[in-house]
Amino acid sequence: MNTPPHPPRYEIRALHTATTVTVYQAYRPAIGLPAARDGRFPAEWKRDRMTWIKPSFLWMMYRCGWGTKEGQEVVLAVEIDRRGLEWALAHAELSHYVRKVHPDQASWKRSLRTAPARVQWDPERDLDLNPLPYRSLQLGLSGEAARRYADEWTVSVRDVTPLAREVRAAVRAGERERAAGLLPVETPLDLAAPRPVPAGS
C-alpha cells in the first residue's frame, strides 16, 4: 500500500469558494455568541489589537483545546472575502527573521513594525492534535488589516463549537473515519497575491 505524499511544507490549505475563504478563531462567549448571531464582530471586539486567523480547523482545535480552554469556548468559522486575504498576504511580513529572505535583522524588524499583517507557519495537526511534518498558516492582523477584517472582509460568521465537540467525541470513541469525515474539506488555495514563505520551501 502506497503512503500518500505529504503536502508541501509551506502551503495554504482552507475551506474555500471562488470568492471566499473560511478561517477559524475562538473567543469567550461574550464576543463569540454575538458574532455568530449577528454575522459580524460586536463593538466590544477590539479593532486596535492584533488578531490571529487560522485556515486550519484542526490547528484551531489544537489552539483552543476543542473549545475547552478558558476564553476560547466559542469556536467561530469566519468566511471572509478572498480579496481581503490576498491583500493581507500581499502586505504581510514573516513573524520571524529568515536569513535568505531578509537582508538583515534590522530590515526585518523595521518591516515587521509597519506591516499590518504577519505570517507564521506552525506544524499542522492530526486528529489527535499531534504535530505533522508540514506547516499550517497563522495570519496575524493588526491596524488597518484588523479593521478591514472585522468591518469589510467578513462575509459570514458561524458557531462551529458543536462540530468541534462532535469531532472530539468521535476521536475519543475511536471512530476515526467518522471524525475525519466530519472535518471541513481544506484544499490548497491558489491566491493571486504572493504569500510570504521562508526561502527554499
C-alpha positions as a printed Julia matrix, in Angstrom:
201×3 Matrix{Float64}:
   0.0    0.0    0.0
   1.43   3.33  -1.06
   1.65   6.07   1.54
   0.19   9.32   0.2
   2.8   12.07  -0.06
   2.74  14.91   2.42
   1.65  18.34   1.2
   4.43  20.88   0.62
   5.99  22.11   3.85
   4.54  25.6    3.34
   1.11  25.64   1.71
  -2.14  27.43   2.48
  -4.98  24.92   2.73
  -8.51  26.05   3.51
 -12.21  25.55   3.02
 -12.88  27.99   0.2
 -15.06  29.02  -2.71
 -14.23  31.11  -5.76
 -14.82  34.28  -3.74
 -14.4   33.4   -0.05
 -12.05  31.65   2.37
 -13.03  30.24   5.77
 -10.78  30.9    8.75
 -11.2   29.97  12.41
 -10.99  31.81  15.69
 -12.1   31.08  19.25
 -13.49  33.59  21.73
 -15.18  33.87  25.07
 -19.0   33.71  24.83
 -19.43  37.48  25.29
 -17.79  38.02  21.9
 -18.26  34.7   20.1
 -22.01  34.33  20.59
 -22.99  37.84  19.39
 -20.62  37.48  16.43
 -22.27  34.22  15.36
 -25.76  35.6   15.98
 -25.26  38.83  14.02
 -22.77  37.6   11.42
 -20.27  40.3   12.33
 -17.99  41.16  15.22
 -19.55  43.23  18.01
 -18.31  46.66  19.04
 -16.61  45.01  22.02
 -14.22  43.26  19.6
 -11.01  45.31  19.8
 -10.15  46.56  16.34
  -6.9   48.1   17.56
  -5.4   44.8   18.73
  -3.72  42.06  16.74
  -5.98  39.12  15.94
  -4.85  35.78  14.54
  -6.85  33.87  11.93
  -6.27  30.22  11.05
  -7.48  28.42   7.91
  -6.85  25.01   9.53
  -9.74  23.62  11.61
  -7.52  21.1   13.39
  -4.87  23.69  14.2
  -7.64  25.78  15.75
  -8.71  22.73  17.76
  -5.14  22.38  19.0
  -5.01  26.05  19.95
  -8.36  26.14  21.78
  -8.43  22.57  23.12
 -11.58  21.71  21.15
 -13.22  24.81  22.62
 -12.5   23.89  26.24
  -9.84  26.48  27.11
 -10.91  29.46  29.16
 -11.68  32.44  26.97
 -11.88  30.23  23.86
 -15.14  28.4   24.49
 -16.88  29.55  21.29
 -15.24  28.4   18.06
 -16.1   30.52  15.04
 -15.85  29.78  11.33
 -15.41  33.18   9.72
 -15.98  33.31   5.98
 -14.02  36.22   4.53
 -13.67  37.82   1.12
 -10.87  36.13  -0.77
  -9.58  39.5   -1.96
  -9.19  40.56   1.66
  -6.95  37.59   2.39
  -4.93  38.34  -0.73
  -4.48  41.95   0.42
  -3.36  40.83   3.87
  -0.8   38.4    2.47
   0.5   40.97  -0.02
   1.1   43.37   2.89
   2.42  40.79   5.37
   5.82  40.19   6.88
   7.14  36.94   8.29
   6.85  36.72  12.07
  10.48  35.63  12.37
  13.74  36.55  10.72
  14.9   34.35   7.84
  18.4   34.98   6.53
  17.63  34.07   2.91
  14.53  36.27   2.82
  15.64  39.43   4.67
  18.77  41.5    4.03
  19.44  41.67   7.77
  17.64  41.58  11.12
  17.31  45.35  11.32
  15.5   45.47   7.97
  13.16  42.67   9.05
  12.37  44.43  12.35
  11.55  47.68  10.54
   9.28  45.85   8.13
   7.6   43.92  10.93
   6.81  47.11  12.85
   4.98  48.67   9.89
   3.35  45.62   8.28
  -0.39  45.35   9.02
  -0.19  41.55   8.82
   2.3   38.89   9.82
   2.72  35.34   8.6
   3.59  32.5   10.93
   3.91  28.84   9.93
   3.22  26.25  12.64
   3.03  22.45  12.39
  -0.29  21.2   11.07
  -2.14  18.83  13.42
  -3.73  15.4   13.07
  -6.94  14.15  14.7
  -5.08  13.6   17.97
  -3.71  17.16  17.68
  -0.18  15.84  17.29
   2.17  17.83  15.0
   2.58  16.81  11.37
   5.73  17.33   9.28
   4.2   20.15   7.24
   3.0   23.59   8.21
  -0.25  25.49   8.63
  -0.65  29.22   8.13
  -1.46  31.51  11.04
  -2.06  35.07   9.91
  -1.86  37.93  12.38
  -3.86  41.06  11.53
  -3.33  44.44  13.17
  -4.15  48.07  12.47
  -5.71  48.54   9.05
  -5.83  44.79   8.39
  -7.73  44.05  11.63
 -10.26  46.79  10.93
 -10.77  45.62   7.35
 -11.15  42.03   8.54
 -13.89  42.89  11.02
 -15.77  45.53   9.03
 -15.14  44.84   5.33
 -13.91  41.32   4.63
 -16.23  39.29   6.87
 -18.99  37.65   4.84
 -20.46  35.34   7.49
 -19.73  34.05  10.99
 -20.85  30.61  12.2
 -20.57  28.97  15.6
 -18.87  25.62  14.94
 -18.42  24.69  18.6
 -20.94  21.82  18.21
 -18.84  20.47  15.33
 -15.69  20.68  17.45
 -17.39  18.67  20.19
 -18.72  16.09  17.74
 -15.31  15.53  16.15
 -13.64  15.29  19.55
 -16.23  12.77  20.77
 -15.71  10.64  17.66
 -11.94  10.67  18.13
 -12.29   9.7   21.78
 -14.65   6.86  20.82
 -12.11   5.51  18.34
 -14.35   6.4   15.39
 -11.56   7.98  13.43
 -13.1    7.51   9.99
 -16.28   9.24  11.12
 -14.25  12.0   12.78
 -12.25  12.58   9.61
 -15.45  12.69   7.58
 -16.81  15.48   9.76
 -13.84  17.78   9.14
 -14.15  20.75   6.77
 -12.61  19.93   3.39
  -9.46  22.04   3.23
  -7.71  22.12  -0.14
  -4.73  24.13  -1.44
  -5.54  27.78  -2.02
  -4.27  29.37  -5.21
  -4.02  33.06  -4.47
  -3.29  35.97  -6.79
  -1.14  37.67  -4.17
   2.26  36.26  -3.23
   2.41  34.61   0.16
   5.5   35.17   2.28
   7.26  31.87   2.96
  10.8   31.08   4.03
  13.22  30.59   1.18
  13.72  27.08  -0.13
  10.21  25.98   0.85
